Short mmCIF file of C-alpha atoms in Angstrom, two decimals:
data_model
loop_
_atom_site.label_atom_id
_atom_site.label_comp_id
_atom_site.label_asym_id
_atom_site.label_seq_id
_atom_site.Cartn_x
_atom_site.Cartn_y
_atom_site.Cartn_z
CA MET A 1 0.00 0.00 0.00
CA LYS A 2 2.90 2.35 0.78
CA SER A 3 4.35 1.82 -2.69
CA PHE A 4 0.99 2.65 -4.26
CA ILE A 5 0.76 5.91 -2.31
CA VAL A 6 4.32 6.86 -3.33
CA LEU A 7 3.53 6.09 -6.98
CA LEU A 8 0.31 8.08 -6.81
CA GLY A 9 2.16 11.02 -5.23
CA TRP A 10 4.85 10.91 -7.89
CA CYS A 11 2.22 10.84 -10.67
CA LEU A 12 0.51 13.85 -9.10
CA LEU A 13 3.85 15.66 -8.90
CA PHE A 14 4.54 14.71 -12.52
CA VAL A 15 1.26 16.28 -13.61
CA LEU A 16 1.79 19.44 -11.57
CA CYS A 17 5.51 19.99 -12.12
CA TRP A 18 7.20 17.44 -14.37
CA PRO A 19 10.77 18.81 -14.11
CA LEU A 20 10.68 18.43 -10.33
CA ALA A 21 9.25 14.93 -10.65
CA LEU A 22 12.00 13.87 -13.05
CA LEU A 23 14.63 15.42 -10.78
CA ALA A 24 13.23 13.47 -7.83
CA LEU A 25 13.28 10.30 -9.91
CA VAL A 26 16.94 10.82 -10.82
CA LEU A 27 18.11 11.89 -7.35
CA TRP A 28 16.28 9.21 -5.35
CA PRO A 29 19.00 6.51 -5.81
CA VAL A 30 21.65 9.01 -4.71
CA VAL A 31 19.68 9.87 -1.58
CA TRP A 32 19.16 6.16 -0.89
CA LEU A 33 22.91 5.53 -1.13
CA LEU A 34 23.67 8.45 1.19
CA LEU A 35 21.20 7.17 3.80
CA LEU A 36 22.44 3.57 3.69
CA PRO A 37 25.15 4.00 6.39
CA PHE A 38 22.57 5.44 8.77
CA ARG A 39 20.36 2.38 8.25
CA LEU A 40 23.30 0.13 9.04
CA VAL A 41 23.96 2.08 12.25
CA ASP A 42 20.26 1.74 13.13
CA ILE A 43 20.37 -2.03 12.62
CA THR A 44 23.52 -2.28 14.74
CA PHE A 45 22.07 -0.28 17.63
CA SER A 46 18.78 -2.19 17.51
CA ALA A 47 20.68 -5.46 17.76
CA LEU A 48 22.82 -4.11 20.60
CA PHE A 49 19.78 -3.00 22.60
CA ALA A 50 18.04 -6.33 21.99
CA LEU A 51 21.14 -8.12 23.29
CA LEU A 52 21.28 -5.89 26.38
CA GLN A 53 17.60 -6.50 27.05
CA ALA A 54 18.07 -10.26 26.73
CA ILE A 55 21.04 -10.17 29.12
CA LEU A 56 19.21 -8.03 31.69
CA PHE A 57 16.02 -10.13 31.60
CA LEU A 58 17.80 -13.49 31.64
CA PRO A 59 17.71 -13.96 35.46
CA ALA A 60 13.97 -13.24 35.56
CA ARG A 61 13.27 -15.62 32.68
CA LEU A 62 15.32 -18.34 34.38
CA LEU A 63 13.12 -17.92 37.46
CA GLY A 64 9.98 -18.44 35.38
CA TRP A 65 8.75 -14.91 34.71
CA ARG A 66 6.62 -14.49 31.58
CA PRO A 67 5.31 -11.25 30.07
CA ALA A 68 1.70 -10.53 31.02
CA SER A 69 -0.76 -11.49 28.33
CA PRO A 70 -3.07 -8.68 27.17
CA VAL A 71 -6.44 -8.64 28.85
CA PRO A 72 -9.28 -9.14 26.33
CA GLY A 73 -11.84 -6.45 26.47
#
């Protein structure tokens, strides 16, 4: 659904201002390449925090603690 909305937005931009739409189409891969290192840092920090959470909760899980199930209602 997100891809459809992006395509629809680009088509609307193409109708309203086609030079800007073509410029966005050409520059999008460059922007994606520039943002790639930040995504890698995000993945690394997410993994680090998941590891820290697992280490901190390990004693409780060994003692039999389970997360509370959501109450239906």
